[in-house]
Amino acid sequence: MANVIVIGAQWGDEGKGKITDLLSRSADVVVRYQGGVNAGHTIVVKGQTFKLHLIPSGILYPDTECIIGSGTVIDPQVLITELDQLDKLGISTANLFIAENAHVTMPYHRMIDQASEEHRGNYKIGTTGRGIGPTYADKSERTGIRMLDLIDPQGLREQLNWTINYKNAILEKLYDLPPLNPDEVIEQYLGYADRLRPYVVDASLKIYDAVRLRRNVLFEGAQGTLLDLDHGTYPFVTSSNPVAGGACVGTGLGPTIIDRVIGVSKAYTTRVGEGPFPTELDGEIGELLCSLGAEFGTTTGRKRRCGWFDAVIGRYAARINGLDCLAVTKLDVLDQLPEIKVCVAYEIDGERCEHFPASSRRFARCRPIYKTLPGWQVSTENCRTWEDLPRQAQDYLKYLAELMEVPIAIVSLGASRDQTIILEDPIHGPKRALLHADGTPASLLSA
Ligand code: IMP
């Protein structure tokens, strides 16, 4: 029995979808604990591509229960589209459950998200425009609509009548936008409620019961560590807590039930939206990574910014999440490069810095200090064991593990399930390698 959290160790889009899909094989329950339809997982099974925004990727396994936890924000319209899409593909959603206390994204959230981005000018965040920030803001302001409100017709009418009038004042006076018609929105959302009502449960209780029966629970984070509201590159972050700690808050489970935390990191770095990115590559190599890695957002289709692997943020992610092991994805994207750089530290205002700075202004002044490693210049996409990998690729991976002080359990070399090398059991493997008494790191790569 193991309860495992899978998180993104960079700025999101690390390939968590594939890794959680892989780990879902041995999970009885998969729980998404934060974020909304800003996320997007692309999963390829038997040549078919699935794009999921809210529903955990475990839905592809017929016996796995999938739960959308209380820390998420739910856009009912998008969720219903996903349900329809799965239905068409013949994938059952009978095992899907939605937390009654998850918050609901409303049309005014999307409108305010997009309008406020325009008003921000140079201070733009580059949000996905899906209403995520305003939905979480309402949650904090205590004016949010929860799933349990959505499925209570009388309560929903009363609450929305008041809220839409309040939001209309903001839309009209602040953003010069046309007001929403409360009756139309209420009718539309009552329709969504009818469709979603059967899925709504006390999710905390459901997960707790599974844990007590010693079933395996996989907690799936969306976005990544550097997009965390508290620990990311604020203000260029999302409005939830993708870090491992968010899994407990976003489900209503205590931290003592968590057995392991797995980080997912690309073999290089990408970021979407605004904000500093020290290892960003503007030229030819950045373009190459973008095209070979198909680096376009699943949700918005935006081109992702690409750069070298940044071990400073890697170490930070290892610390903030308490990583036990790492899955390195998209190693094959580096196949053609004659040499590969890794950022080992920053230089800020003439001084060497080993740690991620909390200030975005300071972070923007960080210049990467690189170590250059030789590339392997052969295809790795058909490698299936550690021994199959070219020596330079092995050395590269060993170096990342050493810099992050986290053992690598999984290496991914393509989108398909079989393009994967398992180096150690990611779920039942040893706990995170700690330092030996003399201060040297314990063995980091099991191969
Ligand atoms: P929001 O989550 O839409 O408010 O966007 C805030 C920031 O998070 C923006 O920079 C987005 O590009 C980024 N972001 C949100 N979701 C994802 C994701 O799933 N992958 C990568 N970046 C994301």
Short mmCIF file of C-alpha atoms and ligand atoms in Angstrom, two decimals:
data_model
loop_
_atom_site.label_atom_id
_atom_site.label_comp_id
_atom_site.label_asym_id
_atom_site.label_seq_id
_atom_site.Cartn_x
_atom_site.Cartn_y
_atom_site.Cartn_z
CA MET A 1 0.00 0.00 0.00
CA ALA A 2 1.36 3.42 -0.87
CA ASN A 3 -0.15 6.87 -1.16
CA VAL A 4 1.87 8.87 -3.62
CA ILE A 5 1.92 12.49 -4.79
CA VAL A 6 3.09 13.32 -8.31
CA ILE A 7 4.10 16.95 -8.83
CA GLY A 8 5.67 19.09 -11.54
CA ALA A 9 9.17 20.19 -10.54
CA GLN A 10 9.37 23.11 -12.99
CA TRP A 11 6.82 25.55 -14.50
CA GLY A 12 4.26 22.93 -15.48
CA ASP A 13 3.98 20.85 -18.67
CA GLU A 14 6.67 18.46 -17.41
CA GLY A 15 4.82 15.44 -18.76
CA LYS A 16 2.97 14.57 -15.55
CA GLY A 17 0.08 13.19 -17.62
CA LYS A 18 2.20 10.36 -18.98
CA ILE A 19 3.81 9.61 -15.61
CA THR A 20 0.52 9.60 -13.68
CA ASP A 21 -1.00 7.47 -16.42
CA LEU A 22 1.87 5.02 -15.95
CA LEU A 23 1.57 5.01 -12.17
CA SER A 24 -2.22 4.79 -12.34
CA ARG A 25 -1.75 1.12 -13.25
CA SER A 26 -1.01 0.38 -9.61
CA ALA A 27 -3.35 3.02 -8.15
CA ASP A 28 -6.87 2.26 -6.94
CA VAL A 29 -7.75 5.93 -6.64
CA VAL A 30 -6.37 8.95 -8.53
CA VAL A 31 -7.06 12.39 -7.11
CA ARG A 32 -6.52 15.79 -8.69
CA TYR A 33 -6.01 18.27 -5.86
CA GLN A 34 -5.71 21.80 -7.33
CA GLY A 35 -6.00 23.97 -10.42
CA GLY A 36 -8.76 24.05 -12.96
CA VAL A 37 -9.11 23.97 -16.72
CA ASN A 38 -5.84 25.89 -17.04
CA ALA A 39 -4.18 22.46 -16.91
CA GLY A 40 -4.04 20.07 -19.79
CA HIS A 41 -2.79 16.53 -19.95
CA THR A 42 -2.10 14.89 -23.27
CA ILE A 43 -2.12 11.13 -23.13
CA VAL A 44 -1.43 8.81 -26.03
CA VAL A 45 -2.86 5.29 -25.77
CA LYS A 46 -2.70 2.90 -28.71
CA GLY A 47 -2.19 5.80 -31.07
CA GLN A 48 -5.18 7.73 -29.75
CA THR A 49 -4.57 11.16 -28.24
CA PHE A 50 -6.57 12.29 -25.20
CA LYS A 51 -6.61 15.85 -23.93
CA LEU A 52 -7.90 16.15 -20.39
CA HIS A 53 -8.20 19.39 -18.45
CA LEU A 54 -9.95 18.38 -15.25
CA ILE A 55 -10.58 14.66 -15.20
CA PRO A 56 -7.59 12.73 -13.81
CA SER A 57 -5.79 10.62 -16.39
CA GLY A 58 -6.56 7.51 -14.30
CA ILE A 59 -9.99 7.53 -15.96
CA LEU A 60 -8.45 5.44 -18.75
CA TYR A 61 -8.28 2.49 -16.32
CA PRO A 62 -11.77 1.04 -15.86
CA ASP A 63 -11.32 -0.02 -12.22
CA THR A 64 -9.60 3.13 -11.00
CA GLU A 65 -11.65 5.66 -9.07
CA CYS A 66 -10.95 9.24 -10.15
CA ILE A 67 -11.63 12.14 -7.85
CA ILE A 68 -11.59 15.86 -8.56
CA GLY A 69 -10.66 17.21 -5.14
CA SER A 70 -11.82 20.18 -3.11
CA GLY A 71 -8.74 22.26 -3.97
CA THR A 72 -9.66 22.37 -7.64
CA VAL A 73 -11.86 24.91 -9.40
CA ILE A 74 -14.36 23.45 -11.82
CA ASP A 75 -15.64 24.94 -15.03
CA PRO A 76 -18.78 22.84 -15.54
CA GLN A 77 -19.01 23.55 -19.24
CA VAL A 78 -15.49 22.24 -19.91
CA LEU A 79 -16.00 19.29 -17.60
CA ILE A 80 -19.17 18.28 -19.44
CA THR A 81 -17.34 18.53 -22.77
CA GLU A 82 -14.68 16.19 -21.35
CA LEU A 83 -17.33 13.75 -20.16
CA ASP A 84 -18.89 13.77 -23.64
CA GLN A 85 -15.50 13.24 -25.27
CA LEU A 86 -14.75 10.22 -23.05
CA ASP A 87 -18.23 8.88 -23.65
CA LYS A 88 -17.67 9.02 -27.41
CA LEU A 89 -14.43 7.09 -27.02
CA GLY A 90 -16.28 4.43 -25.03
CA ILE A 91 -14.46 5.27 -21.78
CA SER A 92 -16.71 4.94 -18.73
CA THR A 93 -16.93 7.80 -16.24
CA ALA A 94 -18.91 5.76 -13.70
CA ASN A 95 -15.87 5.90 -11.39
CA LEU A 96 -15.56 9.68 -11.44
CA PHE A 97 -16.32 11.70 -8.30
CA ILE A 98 -16.27 15.44 -7.69
CA ALA A 99 -15.68 17.09 -4.31
CA GLU A 100 -18.78 18.88 -3.10
CA ASN A 101 -16.64 21.70 -1.71
CA ALA A 102 -14.66 22.37 -4.91
CA HIS A 103 -15.35 25.84 -6.28
CA VAL A 104 -17.10 26.55 -9.57
CA THR A 105 -15.75 28.79 -12.32
CA MET A 106 -18.49 31.12 -13.57
CA PRO A 107 -18.67 33.20 -16.79
CA TYR A 108 -17.81 36.38 -14.87
CA HIS A 109 -14.56 34.73 -13.69
CA ARG A 110 -13.44 34.16 -17.26
CA MET A 111 -14.46 37.69 -18.26
CA ILE A 112 -12.65 39.30 -15.33
CA ASP A 113 -9.53 37.15 -15.89
CA GLN A 114 -9.26 38.28 -19.52
CA ALA A 115 -10.18 41.91 -18.86
CA SER A 116 -7.81 42.30 -15.93
CA GLU A 117 -4.94 40.90 -18.01
CA GLU A 118 -5.57 43.61 -20.61
CA HIS A 119 -5.60 46.27 -17.90
CA ARG A 120 -2.32 45.05 -16.44
CA GLY A 121 -0.30 46.23 -19.44
CA ASN A 122 3.37 45.60 -18.59
CA TYR A 123 2.35 43.75 -15.44
CA LYS A 124 0.55 41.06 -17.41
CA ILE A 125 0.83 37.52 -16.00
CA GLY A 126 0.04 35.72 -19.24
CA THR A 127 -2.77 33.68 -17.67
CA THR A 128 -4.64 31.03 -19.61
CA GLY A 129 -7.70 33.31 -19.51
CA ARG A 130 -9.81 30.48 -18.08
CA GLY A 131 -10.98 32.38 -15.01
CA ILE A 132 -8.72 30.53 -12.58
CA GLY A 133 -7.40 33.51 -10.57
CA PRO A 134 -10.83 35.16 -10.14
CA THR A 135 -12.40 31.82 -9.06
CA TYR A 136 -9.78 31.36 -6.34
CA ALA A 137 -10.06 35.06 -5.43
CA ASP A 138 -13.80 34.56 -4.81
CA LYS A 139 -13.02 31.51 -2.72
CA SER A 140 -10.75 33.64 -0.50
CA GLU A 141 -13.19 36.53 -0.54
CA ARG A 142 -15.93 34.07 0.49
CA THR A 143 -18.20 34.89 -2.43
CA GLY A 144 -17.51 31.65 -4.32
CA ILE A 145 -20.01 29.09 -5.58
CA ARG A 146 -19.17 25.54 -4.60
CA MET A 147 -20.31 22.31 -6.25
CA LEU A 148 -22.74 21.74 -3.39
CA ASP A 149 -24.26 25.17 -4.12
CA LEU A 150 -24.44 24.40 -7.83
CA ILE A 151 -26.52 21.28 -7.28
CA ASP A 152 -28.98 22.99 -4.92
CA PRO A 153 -31.41 24.80 -7.33
CA GLN A 154 -33.05 27.09 -4.76
CA GLY A 155 -29.77 28.02 -3.08
CA LEU A 156 -28.07 28.56 -6.44
CA ARG A 157 -30.80 30.95 -7.61
CA GLU A 158 -30.53 33.05 -4.46
CA GLN A 159 -26.74 33.09 -4.38
CA LEU A 160 -26.31 33.85 -8.08
CA ASN A 161 -28.87 36.62 -8.12
CA TRP A 162 -26.85 38.48 -5.55
CA THR A 163 -23.40 37.55 -6.92
CA ILE A 164 -24.15 38.35 -10.56
CA ASN A 165 -25.46 41.78 -9.63
CA TYR A 166 -22.29 42.40 -7.65
CA LYS A 167 -20.07 41.13 -10.50
CA ASN A 168 -22.03 43.14 -13.07
CA ALA A 169 -21.06 46.31 -11.22
CA ILE A 170 -17.39 45.29 -11.60
CA LEU A 171 -17.79 44.27 -15.25
CA GLU A 172 -19.56 47.49 -16.20
CA LYS A 173 -17.86 50.10 -14.03
CA LEU A 174 -14.32 48.78 -13.92
CA TYR A 175 -13.93 47.04 -17.26
CA ASP A 176 -16.59 48.71 -19.38
CA LEU A 177 -18.03 45.30 -20.31
CA PRO A 178 -21.70 44.41 -20.90
CA PRO A 179 -23.45 42.98 -17.81
CA LEU A 180 -24.50 39.34 -17.59
CA ASN A 181 -28.18 38.41 -17.53
CA PRO A 182 -28.66 36.65 -14.15
CA ASP A 183 -31.63 34.57 -15.36
CA GLU A 184 -29.74 33.26 -18.39
CA VAL A 185 -26.68 32.32 -16.32
CA ILE A 186 -28.83 30.67 -13.66
CA GLU A 187 -30.71 28.59 -16.23
CA GLN A 188 -27.47 27.56 -17.94
CA TYR A 189 -25.85 26.51 -14.65
CA LEU A 190 -28.97 24.66 -13.45
CA GLY A 191 -28.62 22.58 -16.63
CA TYR A 192 -24.95 21.87 -15.84
CA ALA A 193 -25.97 20.95 -12.29
CA ASP A 194 -28.38 18.30 -13.54
CA ARG A 195 -25.62 16.69 -15.55
CA LEU A 196 -22.98 16.82 -12.80
CA ARG A 197 -25.12 16.06 -9.70
CA PRO A 198 -24.54 12.27 -9.81
CA TYR A 199 -20.78 12.78 -9.51
CA VAL A 200 -20.77 15.09 -6.47
CA VAL A 201 -19.62 13.50 -3.19
CA ASP A 202 -17.83 14.14 0.09
CA ALA A 203 -14.44 13.52 -1.52
CA SER A 204 -12.38 13.78 1.65
CA LEU A 205 -14.45 10.99 3.22
CA LYS A 206 -14.23 8.89 0.08
CA ILE A 207 -10.44 9.15 -0.09
CA TYR A 208 -10.11 8.58 3.66
CA ASP A 209 -12.16 5.39 3.39
CA ALA A 210 -9.91 4.21 0.54
CA VAL A 211 -6.81 4.93 2.62
CA ARG A 212 -8.23 3.00 5.59
CA LEU A 213 -8.86 0.01 3.33
CA ARG A 214 -5.17 0.21 2.34
CA ARG A 215 -5.96 1.02 -1.27
CA ASN A 216 -3.31 2.89 -3.28
CA VAL A 217 -4.08 6.56 -3.74
CA LEU A 218 -2.27 8.68 -6.31
CA PHE A 219 -2.46 12.45 -5.82
CA GLU A 220 -1.99 14.22 -9.13
CA GLY A 221 -0.75 17.82 -9.11
CA ALA A 222 -1.44 20.18 -11.99
CA GLN A 223 0.94 22.96 -13.15
CA GLY A 224 4.31 22.96 -11.37
CA THR A 225 6.31 24.07 -8.33
CA LEU A 226 7.44 27.39 -9.84
CA LEU A 227 3.79 28.28 -10.56
CA ASP A 228 2.81 27.76 -6.91
CA LEU A 229 0.96 30.74 -5.42
CA ASP A 230 3.13 30.75 -2.29
CA HIS A 231 6.41 29.25 -3.45
CA GLY A 232 6.62 30.04 -7.17
CA THR A 233 7.81 33.03 -9.18
CA TYR A 234 5.15 35.34 -7.71
CA PRO A 235 3.30 37.20 -9.20
CA PHE A 236 3.87 35.12 -12.37
CA VAL A 237 2.16 32.10 -10.86
CA THR A 238 -1.18 30.38 -10.84
CA SER A 239 -3.61 30.88 -7.97
CA SER A 240 -3.38 27.46 -6.33
CA ASN A 241 -0.77 25.26 -4.63
CA PRO A 242 0.67 22.68 -7.06
CA VAL A 243 3.40 21.75 -4.52
CA ALA A 244 3.14 18.45 -2.66
CA GLY A 245 1.80 20.18 0.46
CA GLY A 246 -1.19 21.27 -1.61
CA ALA A 247 -2.29 17.64 -1.91
CA CYS A 248 -3.39 17.49 1.73
CA VAL A 249 -5.14 20.86 1.76
CA GLY A 250 -6.69 20.20 -1.65
CA THR A 251 -8.24 16.89 -0.59
CA GLY A 252 -8.91 17.20 3.12
CA LEU A 253 -6.45 14.47 4.10
CA GLY A 254 -3.76 14.65 6.78
CA PRO A 255 -0.05 14.63 5.84
CA THR A 256 0.60 11.43 7.79
CA ILE A 257 -1.07 9.35 5.07
CA ILE A 258 1.43 10.36 2.37
CA ASP A 259 4.12 7.76 1.69
CA ARG A 260 6.06 9.17 -1.24
CA VAL A 261 6.46 12.25 -3.41
CA ILE A 262 7.53 11.89 -7.03
CA GLY A 263 8.73 14.91 -9.01
CA VAL A 264 8.44 15.17 -12.77
CA SER A 265 10.93 17.26 -14.68
CA LYS A 266 11.77 17.68 -18.34
CA ALA A 267 15.38 17.06 -19.38
CA TYR A 268 15.34 20.78 -20.25
CA THR A 269 13.02 23.60 -19.13
CA THR A 270 9.91 25.25 -20.53
CA ARG A 271 7.60 27.99 -19.35
CA VAL A 272 4.38 29.50 -20.73
CA GLY A 273 3.20 33.01 -19.97
CA GLU A 274 5.17 35.93 -18.59
CA GLY A 275 7.87 36.06 -15.93
CA PRO A 276 11.62 35.61 -15.57
CA PHE A 277 13.27 32.46 -16.94
CA PRO A 278 17.08 32.56 -16.51
CA THR A 279 17.98 29.64 -18.81
CA GLU A 280 15.64 30.70 -21.64
CA LEU A 281 17.09 30.18 -25.13
CA ASP A 282 16.04 32.77 -27.70
CA GLY A 283 17.96 31.46 -30.69
CA GLU A 284 18.25 28.38 -32.83
CA ILE A 285 18.54 25.84 -29.99
CA GLY A 286 15.40 27.21 -28.30
CA GLU A 287 13.54 26.83 -31.60
CA LEU A 288 14.87 23.30 -32.03
CA LEU A 289 13.72 22.25 -28.53
CA CYS A 290 10.35 23.84 -29.21
CA SER A 291 9.82 22.03 -32.50
CA LEU A 292 11.28 18.65 -31.48
CA GLY A 293 9.51 18.76 -28.13
CA ALA A 294 6.22 19.99 -29.71
CA GLU A 295 6.21 22.70 -27.08
CA PHE A 296 2.78 24.21 -27.55
CA GLY A 297 0.31 24.52 -24.67
CA THR A 298 -2.38 21.82 -24.38
CA THR A 299 -4.92 24.34 -23.15
CA THR A 300 -4.16 27.54 -25.04
CA GLY A 301 -1.95 26.33 -27.90
CA ARG A 302 0.58 29.01 -26.96
CA LYS A 303 4.20 28.42 -27.87
CA ARG A 304 6.20 27.47 -24.79
CA ARG A 305 9.43 29.28 -24.01
CA CYS A 306 12.33 26.76 -23.96
CA GLY A 307 15.66 26.71 -22.15
CA TRP A 308 18.38 24.55 -20.61
CA PHE A 309 17.82 22.45 -17.50
CA ASP A 310 18.00 24.62 -14.39
CA ALA A 311 19.35 22.71 -11.40
CA VAL A 312 18.81 25.66 -9.04
CA ILE A 313 15.05 25.40 -9.48
CA GLY A 314 15.44 21.61 -9.53
CA ARG A 315 17.04 21.64 -6.08
CA TYR A 316 14.42 24.11 -4.90
CA ALA A 317 11.63 21.82 -6.13
CA ALA A 318 13.27 18.87 -4.38
CA ARG A 319 13.27 20.82 -1.12
CA ILE A 320 9.83 22.43 -1.32
CA ASN A 321 8.13 19.17 -2.26
CA GLY A 322 10.32 16.76 -0.27
CA LEU A 323 10.91 14.71 -3.40
CA ASP A 324 11.71 11.03 -2.95
CA CYS A 325 12.52 10.44 -6.58
CA LEU A 326 12.33 11.99 -10.00
CA ALA A 327 10.87 11.14 -13.40
CA VAL A 328 12.87 12.82 -16.18
CA THR A 329 10.83 13.29 -19.35
CA LYS A 330 11.60 14.15 -22.97
CA LEU A 331 15.24 13.12 -22.84
CA ASP A 332 14.95 12.21 -26.54
CA VAL A 333 14.36 15.89 -27.43
CA LEU A 334 18.06 16.49 -26.69
CA ASP A 335 19.23 13.68 -28.99
CA GLN A 336 20.58 15.86 -31.82
CA LEU A 337 22.54 18.35 -29.75
CA PRO A 338 26.36 18.23 -29.90
CA GLU A 339 26.55 19.71 -26.40
CA ILE A 340 24.09 20.35 -23.61
CA LYS A 341 24.22 23.00 -20.92
CA VAL A 342 22.98 22.70 -17.36
CA CYS A 343 22.54 25.69 -15.07
CA VAL A 344 24.30 24.82 -11.80
CA ALA A 345 23.98 28.19 -10.04
CA TYR A 346 23.14 31.84 -10.76
CA GLU A 347 25.13 34.99 -10.71
CA ILE A 348 23.15 37.89 -9.24
CA ASP A 349 24.68 41.35 -9.19
CA GLY A 350 28.18 39.86 -9.41
CA GLU A 351 27.64 37.23 -6.70
CA ARG A 352 27.20 33.49 -7.01
CA CYS A 353 23.82 32.27 -5.80
CA GLU A 354 22.91 28.62 -5.24
CA HIS A 355 19.31 29.18 -4.16
CA PHE A 356 16.13 30.31 -5.87
CA PRO A 357 15.32 33.90 -4.82
CA ALA A 358 11.74 34.70 -3.73
CA SER A 359 11.81 38.12 -5.41
CA SER A 360 10.88 38.06 -9.08
CA ARG A 361 12.85 41.26 -9.64
CA ARG A 362 15.94 39.57 -8.22
CA PHE A 363 15.17 36.40 -10.18
CA ALA A 364 15.00 38.49 -13.37
CA ARG A 365 18.59 39.61 -12.71
CA CYS A 366 19.90 36.04 -12.32
CA ARG A 367 22.41 35.02 -14.93
CA PRO A 368 22.87 31.26 -15.28
CA ILE A 369 26.24 29.69 -14.56
CA TYR A 370 26.47 26.73 -16.90
CA LYS A 371 28.33 23.46 -17.00
CA THR A 372 28.54 22.10 -20.55
CA LEU A 373 28.22 18.37 -21.14
CA PRO A 374 28.75 16.46 -24.38
CA GLY A 375 25.63 15.42 -26.27
CA TRP A 376 25.08 11.87 -27.57
CA GLN A 377 23.77 12.62 -31.07
CA VAL A 378 22.01 9.29 -31.55
CA SER A 379 18.35 8.52 -31.18
CA THR A 380 17.26 7.35 -27.71
CA GLU A 381 13.57 6.93 -28.49
CA ASN A 382 13.88 3.15 -28.73
CA CYS A 383 15.98 2.71 -25.59
CA ARG A 384 14.18 0.58 -23.03
CA THR A 385 16.87 -0.05 -20.41
CA TRP A 386 19.58 1.97 -18.73
CA GLU A 387 22.19 -0.02 -20.69
CA ASP A 388 20.50 0.93 -23.99
CA LEU A 389 21.20 4.62 -23.33
CA PRO A 390 24.37 6.14 -24.81
CA ARG A 391 27.02 6.79 -22.16
CA GLN A 392 26.72 10.58 -22.55
CA ALA A 393 22.97 10.36 -21.86
CA GLN A 394 23.65 8.23 -18.76
CA ASP A 395 26.20 10.82 -17.60
CA TYR A 396 23.74 13.62 -18.22
CA LEU A 397 21.06 11.93 -16.12
CA LYS A 398 23.54 11.09 -13.36
CA TYR A 399 24.59 14.71 -13.29
CA LEU A 400 20.98 15.96 -12.95
CA ALA A 401 20.37 13.51 -10.09
CA GLU A 402 23.55 14.62 -8.38
CA LEU A 403 22.72 18.32 -8.73
CA MET A 404 19.17 17.87 -7.49
CA GLU A 405 20.20 15.35 -4.85
CA VAL A 406 17.26 13.17 -5.86
CA PRO A 407 17.44 9.70 -7.42
CA ILE A 408 15.96 9.26 -10.88
CA ALA A 409 13.36 6.47 -10.95
CA ILE A 410 11.88 6.95 -14.43
CA VAL A 411 13.21 8.22 -17.75
CA SER A 412 10.74 9.00 -20.52
CA LEU A 413 11.79 9.04 -24.17
CA GLY A 414 8.57 9.76 -26.02
CA ALA A 415 4.84 10.14 -25.57
CA SER A 416 3.88 6.45 -25.68
CA ARG A 417 3.59 4.33 -22.58
CA ASP A 418 6.34 1.96 -23.73
CA GLN A 419 8.89 4.72 -24.39
CA THR A 420 9.93 4.57 -20.77
CA ILE A 421 12.84 3.28 -18.70
CA ILE A 422 12.10 2.33 -15.08
CA LEU A 423 15.27 2.55 -13.01
CA GLU A 424 13.73 1.88 -9.66
CA ASP A 425 10.22 1.24 -8.38
CA PRO A 426 8.91 4.82 -8.14
CA ILE A 427 6.20 3.86 -5.65
CA HIS A 428 7.90 1.39 -3.35
CA GLY A 429 11.53 2.42 -3.85
CA PRO A 430 13.72 3.68 -1.02
CA LYS A 431 12.95 7.01 0.58
CA ARG A 432 14.83 10.05 -0.66
CA ALA A 433 18.58 9.68 -0.57
CA LEU A 434 19.79 11.68 2.40
CA LEU A 435 23.32 12.78 3.13
CA HIS A 436 25.78 10.32 4.65
CA ALA A 437 27.16 11.29 8.04
CA ASP A 438 30.23 12.77 6.29
CA GLY A 439 27.98 15.09 4.24
CA THR A 440 28.25 13.28 0.90
CA PRO A 441 24.97 12.44 -0.84
CA ALA A 442 23.82 8.84 -0.62
CA SER A 443 23.59 6.92 -3.91
CA LEU A 444 21.37 8.89 -6.27
CA LEU A 445 20.94 6.75 -9.32
CA SER A 446 20.11 3.15 -8.71
CA ALA A 447 21.27 1.91 -12.11
P1 IMP B 1 -3.64 30.92 -14.75
O1 IMP B 1 -3.40 29.65 -14.01
O2 IMP B 1 -4.50 30.77 -15.96
O3 IMP B 1 -4.10 32.02 -13.84
O4 IMP B 1 -2.22 31.40 -15.34
C1 IMP B 1 -1.16 31.83 -14.48
C2 IMP B 1 0.20 31.37 -15.02
O5 IMP B 1 0.29 29.96 -14.94
C3 IMP B 1 0.41 31.71 -16.49
O6 IMP B 1 1.80 31.97 -16.68
C4 IMP B 1 0.05 30.44 -17.22
O7 IMP B 1 0.69 30.32 -18.47
C5 IMP B 1 0.58 29.42 -16.22
N1 IMP B 1 -0.12 28.13 -16.30
C6 IMP B 1 -1.34 27.83 -15.85
N2 IMP B 1 -1.63 26.54 -16.08
C7 IMP B 1 -0.55 26.02 -16.67
C8 IMP B 1 -0.23 24.69 -17.11
O8 IMP B 1 -0.99 23.73 -16.98
N3 IMP B 1 1.00 24.55 -17.66
C9 IMP B 1 1.89 25.57 -17.77
N4 IMP B 1 1.63 26.80 -17.37
C10 IMP B 1 0.42 27.03 -16.82
#
